[in-house]
Short mmCIF file of C-alpha atoms and ligand atoms in Angstrom, two decimals:
data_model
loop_
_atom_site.label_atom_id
_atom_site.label_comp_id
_atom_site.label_asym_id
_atom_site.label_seq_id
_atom_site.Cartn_x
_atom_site.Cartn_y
_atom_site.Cartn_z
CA UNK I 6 -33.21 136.29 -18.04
CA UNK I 7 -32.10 137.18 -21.62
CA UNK I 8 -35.63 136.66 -23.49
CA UNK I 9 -33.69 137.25 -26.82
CA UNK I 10 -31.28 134.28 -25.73
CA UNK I 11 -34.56 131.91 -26.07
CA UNK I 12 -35.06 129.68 -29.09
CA UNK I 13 -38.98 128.98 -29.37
CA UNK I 14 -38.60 125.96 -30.71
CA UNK I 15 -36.18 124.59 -28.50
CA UNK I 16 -38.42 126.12 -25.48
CA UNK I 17 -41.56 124.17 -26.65
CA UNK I 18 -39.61 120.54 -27.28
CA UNK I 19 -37.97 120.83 -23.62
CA UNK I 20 -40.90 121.85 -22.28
CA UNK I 21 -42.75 119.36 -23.95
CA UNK I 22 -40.80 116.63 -22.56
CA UNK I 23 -40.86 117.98 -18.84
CA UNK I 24 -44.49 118.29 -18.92
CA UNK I 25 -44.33 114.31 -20.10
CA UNK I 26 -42.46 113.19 -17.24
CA UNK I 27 -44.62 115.55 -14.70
CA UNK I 28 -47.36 113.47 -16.96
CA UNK I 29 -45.79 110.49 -15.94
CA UNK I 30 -45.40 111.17 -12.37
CA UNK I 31 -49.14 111.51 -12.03
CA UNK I 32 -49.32 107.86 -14.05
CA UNK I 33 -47.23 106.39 -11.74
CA UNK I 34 -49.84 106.71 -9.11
CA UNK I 35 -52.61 105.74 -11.12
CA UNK I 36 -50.17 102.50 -11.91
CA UNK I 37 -50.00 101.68 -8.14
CA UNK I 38 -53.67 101.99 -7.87
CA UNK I 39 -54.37 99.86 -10.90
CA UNK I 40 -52.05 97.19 -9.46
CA UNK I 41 -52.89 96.94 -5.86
CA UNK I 42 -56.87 96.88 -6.75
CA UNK I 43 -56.26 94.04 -9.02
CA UNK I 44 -57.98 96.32 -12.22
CA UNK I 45 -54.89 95.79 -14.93
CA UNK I 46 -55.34 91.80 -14.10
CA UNK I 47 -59.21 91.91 -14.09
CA UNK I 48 -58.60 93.73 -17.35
CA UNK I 49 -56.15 91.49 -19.08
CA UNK I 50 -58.90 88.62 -18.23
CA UNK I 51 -61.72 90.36 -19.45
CA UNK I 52 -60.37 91.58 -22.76
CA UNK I 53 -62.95 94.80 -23.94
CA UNK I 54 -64.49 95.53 -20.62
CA UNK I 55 -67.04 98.62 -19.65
CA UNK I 56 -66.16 100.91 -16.75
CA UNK I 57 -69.30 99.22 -14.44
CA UNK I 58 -68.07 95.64 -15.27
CA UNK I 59 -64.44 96.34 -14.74
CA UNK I 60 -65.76 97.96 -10.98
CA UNK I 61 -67.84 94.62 -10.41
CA UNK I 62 -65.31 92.90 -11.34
CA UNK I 63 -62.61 94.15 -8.95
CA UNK I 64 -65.27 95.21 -6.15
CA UNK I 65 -64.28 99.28 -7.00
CA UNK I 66 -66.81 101.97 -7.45
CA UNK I 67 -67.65 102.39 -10.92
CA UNK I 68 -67.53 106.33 -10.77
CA UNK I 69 -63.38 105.82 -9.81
CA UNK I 70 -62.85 103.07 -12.11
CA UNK I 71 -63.85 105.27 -14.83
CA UNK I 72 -61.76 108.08 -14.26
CA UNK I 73 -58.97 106.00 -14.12
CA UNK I 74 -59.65 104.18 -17.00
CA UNK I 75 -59.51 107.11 -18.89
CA UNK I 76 -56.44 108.55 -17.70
CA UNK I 77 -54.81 105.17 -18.80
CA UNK I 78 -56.55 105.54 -22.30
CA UNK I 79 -54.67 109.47 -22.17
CA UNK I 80 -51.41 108.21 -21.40
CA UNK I 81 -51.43 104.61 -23.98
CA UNK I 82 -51.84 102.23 -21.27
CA UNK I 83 -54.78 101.64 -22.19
CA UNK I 84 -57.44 101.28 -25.96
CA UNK I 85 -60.80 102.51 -25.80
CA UNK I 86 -62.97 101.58 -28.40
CA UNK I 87 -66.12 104.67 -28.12
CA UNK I 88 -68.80 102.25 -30.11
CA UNK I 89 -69.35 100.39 -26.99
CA UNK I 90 -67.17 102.65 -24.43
CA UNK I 91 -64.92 99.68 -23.84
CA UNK I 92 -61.52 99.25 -22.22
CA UNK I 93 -58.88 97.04 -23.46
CA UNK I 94 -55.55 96.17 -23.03
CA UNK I 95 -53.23 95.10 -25.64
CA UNK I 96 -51.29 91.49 -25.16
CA UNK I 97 -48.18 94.15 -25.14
CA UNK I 98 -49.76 96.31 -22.49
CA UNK I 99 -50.87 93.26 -20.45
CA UNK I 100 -47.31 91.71 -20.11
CA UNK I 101 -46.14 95.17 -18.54
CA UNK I 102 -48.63 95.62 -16.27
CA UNK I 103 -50.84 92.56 -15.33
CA UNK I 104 -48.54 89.60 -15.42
CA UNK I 105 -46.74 89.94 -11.92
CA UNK I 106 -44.05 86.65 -13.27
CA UNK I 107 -43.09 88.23 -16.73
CA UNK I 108 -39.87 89.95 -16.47
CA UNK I 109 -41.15 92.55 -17.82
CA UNK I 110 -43.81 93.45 -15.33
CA UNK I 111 -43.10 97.19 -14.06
CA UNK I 112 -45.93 98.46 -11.67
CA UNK I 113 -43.97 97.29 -7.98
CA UNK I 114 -41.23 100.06 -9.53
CA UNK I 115 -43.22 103.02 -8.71
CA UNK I 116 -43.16 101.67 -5.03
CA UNK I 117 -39.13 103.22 -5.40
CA UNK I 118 -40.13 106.32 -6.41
CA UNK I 119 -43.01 106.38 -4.14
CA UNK I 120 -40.65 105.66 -1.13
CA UNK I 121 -37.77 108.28 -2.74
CA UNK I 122 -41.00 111.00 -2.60
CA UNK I 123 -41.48 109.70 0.84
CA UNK I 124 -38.07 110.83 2.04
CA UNK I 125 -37.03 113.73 0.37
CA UNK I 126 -36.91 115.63 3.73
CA UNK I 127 -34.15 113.45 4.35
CA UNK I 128 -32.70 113.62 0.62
CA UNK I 129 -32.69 117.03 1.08
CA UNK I 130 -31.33 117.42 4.69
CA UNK I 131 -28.43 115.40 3.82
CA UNK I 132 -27.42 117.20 0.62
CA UNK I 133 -26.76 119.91 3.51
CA UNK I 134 -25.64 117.64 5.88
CA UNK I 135 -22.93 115.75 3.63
CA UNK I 136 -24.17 113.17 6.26
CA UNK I 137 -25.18 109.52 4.56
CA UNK I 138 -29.18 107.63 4.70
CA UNK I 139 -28.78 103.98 5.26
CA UNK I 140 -30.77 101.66 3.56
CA UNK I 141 -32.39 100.79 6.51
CA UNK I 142 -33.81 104.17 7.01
CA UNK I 143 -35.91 104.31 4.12
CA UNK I 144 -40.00 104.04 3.48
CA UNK I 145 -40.73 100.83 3.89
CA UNK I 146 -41.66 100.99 0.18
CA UNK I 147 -38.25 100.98 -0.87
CA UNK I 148 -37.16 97.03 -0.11
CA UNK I 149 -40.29 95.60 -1.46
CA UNK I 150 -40.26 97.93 -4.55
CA UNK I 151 -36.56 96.83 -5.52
CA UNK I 152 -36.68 93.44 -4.50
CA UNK I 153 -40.02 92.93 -6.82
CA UNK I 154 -38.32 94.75 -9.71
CA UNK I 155 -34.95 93.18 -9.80
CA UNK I 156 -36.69 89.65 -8.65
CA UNK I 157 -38.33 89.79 -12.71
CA UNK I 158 -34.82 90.94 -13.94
CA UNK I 159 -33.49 87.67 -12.04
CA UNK I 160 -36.59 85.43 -12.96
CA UNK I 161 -35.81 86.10 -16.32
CA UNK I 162 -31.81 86.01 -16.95
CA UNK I 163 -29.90 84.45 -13.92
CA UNK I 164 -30.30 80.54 -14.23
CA UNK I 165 -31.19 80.42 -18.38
CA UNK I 166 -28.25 83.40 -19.09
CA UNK I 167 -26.09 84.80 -16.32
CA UNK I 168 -24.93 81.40 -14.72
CA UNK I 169 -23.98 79.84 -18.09
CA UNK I 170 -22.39 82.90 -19.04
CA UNK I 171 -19.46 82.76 -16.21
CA UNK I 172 -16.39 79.79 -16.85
CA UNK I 173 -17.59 76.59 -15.20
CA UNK I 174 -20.30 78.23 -12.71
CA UNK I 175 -23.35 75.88 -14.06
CA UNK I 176 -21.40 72.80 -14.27
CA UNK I 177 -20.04 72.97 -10.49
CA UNK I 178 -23.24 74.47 -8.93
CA UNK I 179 -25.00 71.54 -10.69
CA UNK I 180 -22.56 69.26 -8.68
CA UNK I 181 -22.67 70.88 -5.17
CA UNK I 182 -21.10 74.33 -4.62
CA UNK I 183 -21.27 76.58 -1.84
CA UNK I 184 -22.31 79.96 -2.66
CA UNK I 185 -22.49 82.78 -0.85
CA UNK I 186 -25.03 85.66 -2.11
CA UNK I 187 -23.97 89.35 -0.44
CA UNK I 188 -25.72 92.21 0.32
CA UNK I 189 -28.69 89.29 -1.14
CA UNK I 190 -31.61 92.11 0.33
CA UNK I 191 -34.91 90.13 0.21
CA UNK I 192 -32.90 86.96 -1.09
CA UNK I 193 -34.97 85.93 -4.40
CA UNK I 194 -31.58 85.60 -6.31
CA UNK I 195 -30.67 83.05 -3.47
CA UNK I 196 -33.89 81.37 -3.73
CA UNK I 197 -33.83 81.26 -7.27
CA UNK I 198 -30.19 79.78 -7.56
CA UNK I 199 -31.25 77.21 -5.12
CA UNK I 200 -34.35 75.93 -7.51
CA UNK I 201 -32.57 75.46 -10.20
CA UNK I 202 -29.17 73.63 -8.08
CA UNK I 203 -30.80 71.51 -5.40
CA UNK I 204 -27.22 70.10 -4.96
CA UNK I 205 -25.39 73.35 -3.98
CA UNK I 206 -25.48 75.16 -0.59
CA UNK I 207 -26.50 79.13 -0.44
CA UNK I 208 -25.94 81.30 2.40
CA UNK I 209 -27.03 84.76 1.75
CA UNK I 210 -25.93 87.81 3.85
CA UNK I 211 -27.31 91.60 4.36
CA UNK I 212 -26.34 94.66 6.87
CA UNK I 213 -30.77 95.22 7.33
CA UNK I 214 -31.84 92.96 9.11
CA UNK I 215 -35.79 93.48 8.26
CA UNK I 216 -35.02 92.36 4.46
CA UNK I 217 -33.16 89.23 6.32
CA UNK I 218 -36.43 89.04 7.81
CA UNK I 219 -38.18 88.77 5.19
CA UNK I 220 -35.42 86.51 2.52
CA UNK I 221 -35.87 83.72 5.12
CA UNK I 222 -40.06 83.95 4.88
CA UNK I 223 -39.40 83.45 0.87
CA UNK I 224 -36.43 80.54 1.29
CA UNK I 225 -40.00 79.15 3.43
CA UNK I 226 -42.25 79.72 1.03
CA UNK I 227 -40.26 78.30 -1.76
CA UNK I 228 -39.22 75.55 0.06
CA UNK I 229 -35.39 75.65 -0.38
CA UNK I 230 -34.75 77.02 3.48
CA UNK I 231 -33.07 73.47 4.06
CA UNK I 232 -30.42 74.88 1.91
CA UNK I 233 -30.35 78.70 1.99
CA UNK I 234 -29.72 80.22 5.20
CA UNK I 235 -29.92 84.46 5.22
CA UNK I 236 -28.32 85.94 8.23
CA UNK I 237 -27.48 89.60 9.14
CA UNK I 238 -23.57 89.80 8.54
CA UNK I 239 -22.10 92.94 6.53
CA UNK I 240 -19.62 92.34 3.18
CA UNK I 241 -16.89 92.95 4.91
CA UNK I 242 -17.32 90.28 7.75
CA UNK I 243 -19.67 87.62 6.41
CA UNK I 244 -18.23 84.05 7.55
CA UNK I 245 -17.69 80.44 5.75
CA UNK I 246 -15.50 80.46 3.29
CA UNK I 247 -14.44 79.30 1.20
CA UNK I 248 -16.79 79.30 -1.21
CA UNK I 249 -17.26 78.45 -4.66
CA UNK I 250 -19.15 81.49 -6.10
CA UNK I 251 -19.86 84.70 -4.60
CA UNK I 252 -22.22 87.09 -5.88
CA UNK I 253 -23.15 91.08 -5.38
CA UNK I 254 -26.16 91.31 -6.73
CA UNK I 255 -26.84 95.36 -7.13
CA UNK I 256 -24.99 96.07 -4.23
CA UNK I 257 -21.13 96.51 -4.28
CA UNK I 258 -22.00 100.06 -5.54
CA UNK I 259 -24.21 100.57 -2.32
CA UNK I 260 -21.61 99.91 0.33
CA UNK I 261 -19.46 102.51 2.21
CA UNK I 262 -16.05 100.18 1.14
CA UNK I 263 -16.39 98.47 -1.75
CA UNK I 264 -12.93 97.83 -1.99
CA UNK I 265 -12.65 96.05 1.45
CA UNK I 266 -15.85 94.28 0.88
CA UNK I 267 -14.35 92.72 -2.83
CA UNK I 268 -10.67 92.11 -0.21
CA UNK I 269 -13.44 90.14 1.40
CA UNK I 270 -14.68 88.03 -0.99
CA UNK I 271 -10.95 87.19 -2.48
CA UNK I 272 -9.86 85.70 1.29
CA UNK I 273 -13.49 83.90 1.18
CA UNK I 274 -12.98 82.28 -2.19
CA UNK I 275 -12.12 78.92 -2.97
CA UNK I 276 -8.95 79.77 -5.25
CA UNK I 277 -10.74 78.20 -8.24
CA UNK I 278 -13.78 79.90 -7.30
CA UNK I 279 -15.52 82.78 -8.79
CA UNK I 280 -17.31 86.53 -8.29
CA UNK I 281 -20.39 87.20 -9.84
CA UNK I 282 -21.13 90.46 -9.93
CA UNK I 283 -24.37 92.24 -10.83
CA UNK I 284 -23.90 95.95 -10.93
CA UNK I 285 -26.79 97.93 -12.95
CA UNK I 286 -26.22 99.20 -16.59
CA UNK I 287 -23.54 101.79 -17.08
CA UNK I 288 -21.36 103.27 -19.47
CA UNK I 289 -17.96 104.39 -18.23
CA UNK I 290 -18.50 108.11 -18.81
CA UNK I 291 -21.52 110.20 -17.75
CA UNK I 292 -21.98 111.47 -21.54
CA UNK I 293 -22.71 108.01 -22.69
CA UNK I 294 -25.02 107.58 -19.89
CA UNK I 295 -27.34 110.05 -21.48
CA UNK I 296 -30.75 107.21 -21.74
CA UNK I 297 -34.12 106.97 -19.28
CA UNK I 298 -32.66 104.42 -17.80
CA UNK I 299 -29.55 106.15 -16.67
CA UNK I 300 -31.26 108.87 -15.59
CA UNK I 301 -33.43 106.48 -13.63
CA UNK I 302 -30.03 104.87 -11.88
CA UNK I 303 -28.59 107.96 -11.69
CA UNK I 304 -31.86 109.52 -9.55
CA UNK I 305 -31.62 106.63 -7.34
CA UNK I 306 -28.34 106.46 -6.44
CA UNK I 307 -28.53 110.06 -5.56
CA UNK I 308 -30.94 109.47 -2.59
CA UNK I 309 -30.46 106.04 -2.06
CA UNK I 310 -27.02 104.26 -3.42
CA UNK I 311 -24.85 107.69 -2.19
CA UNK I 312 -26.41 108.05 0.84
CA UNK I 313 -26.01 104.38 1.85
CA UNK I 314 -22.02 104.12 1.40
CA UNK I 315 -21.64 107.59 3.06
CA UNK I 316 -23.82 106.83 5.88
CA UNK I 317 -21.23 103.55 6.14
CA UNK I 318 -18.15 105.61 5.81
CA UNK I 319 -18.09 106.50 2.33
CA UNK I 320 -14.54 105.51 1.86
CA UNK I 321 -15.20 105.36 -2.24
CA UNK I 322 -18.94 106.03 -2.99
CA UNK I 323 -19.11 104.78 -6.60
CA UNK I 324 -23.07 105.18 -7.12
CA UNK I 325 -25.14 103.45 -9.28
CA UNK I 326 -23.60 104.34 -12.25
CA UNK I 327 -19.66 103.24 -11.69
CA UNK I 328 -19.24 101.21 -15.59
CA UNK I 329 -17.09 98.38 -15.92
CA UNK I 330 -13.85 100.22 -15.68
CA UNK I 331 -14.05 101.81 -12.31
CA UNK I 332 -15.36 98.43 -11.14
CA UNK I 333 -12.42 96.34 -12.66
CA UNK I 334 -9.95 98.71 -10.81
CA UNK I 335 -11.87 97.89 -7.29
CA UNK I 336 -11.28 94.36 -8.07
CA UNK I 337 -7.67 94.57 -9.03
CA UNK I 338 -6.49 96.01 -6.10
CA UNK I 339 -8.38 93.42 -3.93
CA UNK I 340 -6.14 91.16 -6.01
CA UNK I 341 -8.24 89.34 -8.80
CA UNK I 342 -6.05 89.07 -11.89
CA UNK I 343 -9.15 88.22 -14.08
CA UNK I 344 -12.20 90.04 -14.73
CA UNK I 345 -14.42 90.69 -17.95
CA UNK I 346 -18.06 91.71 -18.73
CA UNK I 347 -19.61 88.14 -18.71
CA UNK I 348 -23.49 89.23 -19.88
CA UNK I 349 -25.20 92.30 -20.34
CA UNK I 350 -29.12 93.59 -20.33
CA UNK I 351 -30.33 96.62 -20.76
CA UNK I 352 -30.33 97.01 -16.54
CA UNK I 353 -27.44 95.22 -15.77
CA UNK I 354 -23.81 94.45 -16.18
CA UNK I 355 -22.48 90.71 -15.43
CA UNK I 356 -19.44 90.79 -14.48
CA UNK I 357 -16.84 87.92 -13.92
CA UNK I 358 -13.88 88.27 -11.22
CA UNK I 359 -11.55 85.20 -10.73
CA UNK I 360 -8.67 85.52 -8.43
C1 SAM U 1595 -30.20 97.68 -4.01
S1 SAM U 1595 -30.29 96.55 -2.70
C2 SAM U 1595 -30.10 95.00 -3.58
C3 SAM U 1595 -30.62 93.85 -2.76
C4 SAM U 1595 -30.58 92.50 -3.47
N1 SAM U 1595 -29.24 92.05 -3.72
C5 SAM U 1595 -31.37 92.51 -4.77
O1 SAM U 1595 -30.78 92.38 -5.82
O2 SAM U 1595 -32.60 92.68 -4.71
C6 SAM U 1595 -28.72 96.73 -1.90
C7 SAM U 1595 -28.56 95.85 -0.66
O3 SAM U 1595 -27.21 95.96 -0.19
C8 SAM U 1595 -27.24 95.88 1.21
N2 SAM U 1595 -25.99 96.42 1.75
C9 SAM U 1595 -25.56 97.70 1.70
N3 SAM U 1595 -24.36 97.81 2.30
C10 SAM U 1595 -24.01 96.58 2.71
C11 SAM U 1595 -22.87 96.04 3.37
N4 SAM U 1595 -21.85 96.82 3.72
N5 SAM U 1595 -22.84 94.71 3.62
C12 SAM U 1595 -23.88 93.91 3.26
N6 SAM U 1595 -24.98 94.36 2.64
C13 SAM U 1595 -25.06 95.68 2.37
C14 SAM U 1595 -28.48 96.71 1.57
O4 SAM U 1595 -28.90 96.49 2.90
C15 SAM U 1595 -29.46 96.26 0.51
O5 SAM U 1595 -30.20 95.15 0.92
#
């Protein structure tokens, strides 16, 4: 290595932001603790809270509550106040990580990273390979981990903004539609559509059959299994059309033929009918996909999106990060004559197909 080629100062800013994300790996864990032992909701009741009472509180051992405490005081997850040693977190802090409804609420994320640590034998092995990882073949962590983090997204934007933001889609799911929600993994977009259209008729489909499993356990719980039905079926061969709206919900990206899967949905569409689809944030080119949150969709999609749609085939592996563009072009040669960017969020792209 040329030392003379190094600039000092750029050294120490790079190397001050790598040693803040290795920072943040090690928070990540400590975020997982926090929110399987119940301490970030014992603290968001408590307000200013000691180390001992915080341990009482959640049945922990004081000595480990501590130490944890503090490393969420280093990182700003956390206020300490050192008149009383106290531990408190801010209403701001407590809607991230103790309120498991907001849509905010990140702590079941690190269970994707967790699972993507999990399998990097595999990751790795299959960068050799050129050979695909299917969903199904993940840590466990994985399905629970996504399905928890995009269930807030949906909590929070599909009924009061994503419906109302496609031509006609409240007004006729309001009057009885049949919808059919692909690749719908643990189903909570289903389930959520069907609690807000008690009229309308949801059938949701997915190649792994665990996370239709567990979709039909939540259409229970919720009560709405007397109209959603989940069943294993793949997007290129689900049946009962035709239906009224389909939807991809961070999916079409995944599969090995996205093309034949969007052929699909146009010969299982009512002609009047439309596509929702849910694809996550992206910018056409990679150098305006230069944010945290790209790089976050862009790390997954390495291990997880790429590998899925090679290990089906691969036939056009868009990844994660696809944008609008290369996603209109998959729709026009299914045949859809219309499509436009219906809503956006930080995490997602809405996007509106009509034949
Ligand atoms: C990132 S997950 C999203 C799951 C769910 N829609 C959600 O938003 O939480 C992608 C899902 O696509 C499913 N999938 C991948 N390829 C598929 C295919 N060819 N047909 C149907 N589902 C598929 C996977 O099994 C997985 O459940």
């Amino acid at each position: 290595m040329n030392a003379q080629a190094i600039d000092q100062q750029k050294l120490d800013a790079f190397l001050a932001r790598a040693v803040g994300d290795l920072s943040a790996g090690y928070g990540g864990v400590m975020i997982s603790i926090g929110h399987k032992l119940g301490l970030y909701q014992a603290m968001a009741e408590a307000g200013p809270v000691g180390a001992r009472d915080l341990a009482t509180r959640t049945h922990c051992a004081e000595r480990y509550v501590r130490e944890w405490l503090n490393a969420q005081v280093a990182g700003g997850y956390a206020n300490y106040q050192p008149d009383d040693d106290s531990y408190e977190l801010s209403p701001e802090q407590a809607v991230v990580l103790a309120d498991a409804e907001s849509p905010v609420f990140i702590p079941n994320a690190w269970q994707v990273p967790a699972s993507m640590w999990f399998d990097e034998d595999k990751a790795v092995a299959a960068f050799r390979s050129g050979e695909g990882v299917a969903w199904g073949d993940h840590d466990g962590r994985l399905y629970c981990g996504v399905a928890a983090f995009y269930r807030n997204a949906y909590r929070g934007s599909l009924v009061p903004d994503w419906l109302p933001a496609l031509e006609g889609v409240v007004d006729r799911l309001a009057a009885g539609s049949r919808v059919a929600d692909v690749g719908c993994g643990y189903g909570h977009s289903s389930v959520l559509m069907a609690e807000a259209f008690p009229a309308s008729e949801f059938r949701g489909f997915d190649v792994h059959q665990a996370s239709i499993i567990a979709a039909k356990g939540h259409a229970r719980q919720a009560g709405v299994d007397d109209r959603v039905v989940f069943e294993t079926a793949s997007a290129t061969d689900y049946p009962g059309g035709p239906y009224d709206l389909i939807c991809f919900f961070d999916c079409l990206h995944d599969m090995g033929d996205p093309l034949a899967a969007a052929r699909h949905a146009a010969e299982s569409l009512d002609p009047d009918g439309t596509v929702m689809l849910v694809e996550p944030f992206a910018n056409d080119r990679l150098e305006d996909n230069v944010s945290p949150v790209a790089r976050l969709y862009y790390a997954a999609s390495t291990t997880l999106c790429c590998a899925h749609s090679i290990s089906e085939g691969g036939r056009l592996v868009l990844g994660a990060q696809a944008g609008e563009t290369r996603l209109a072009e998959v729709f026009r040669q299914a045949g859809f004559t219309r499509f436009r960017r219906a809503a956006e969020t930080p995490f997602n792209l809405i996007l509106e197909a009509r034949r």
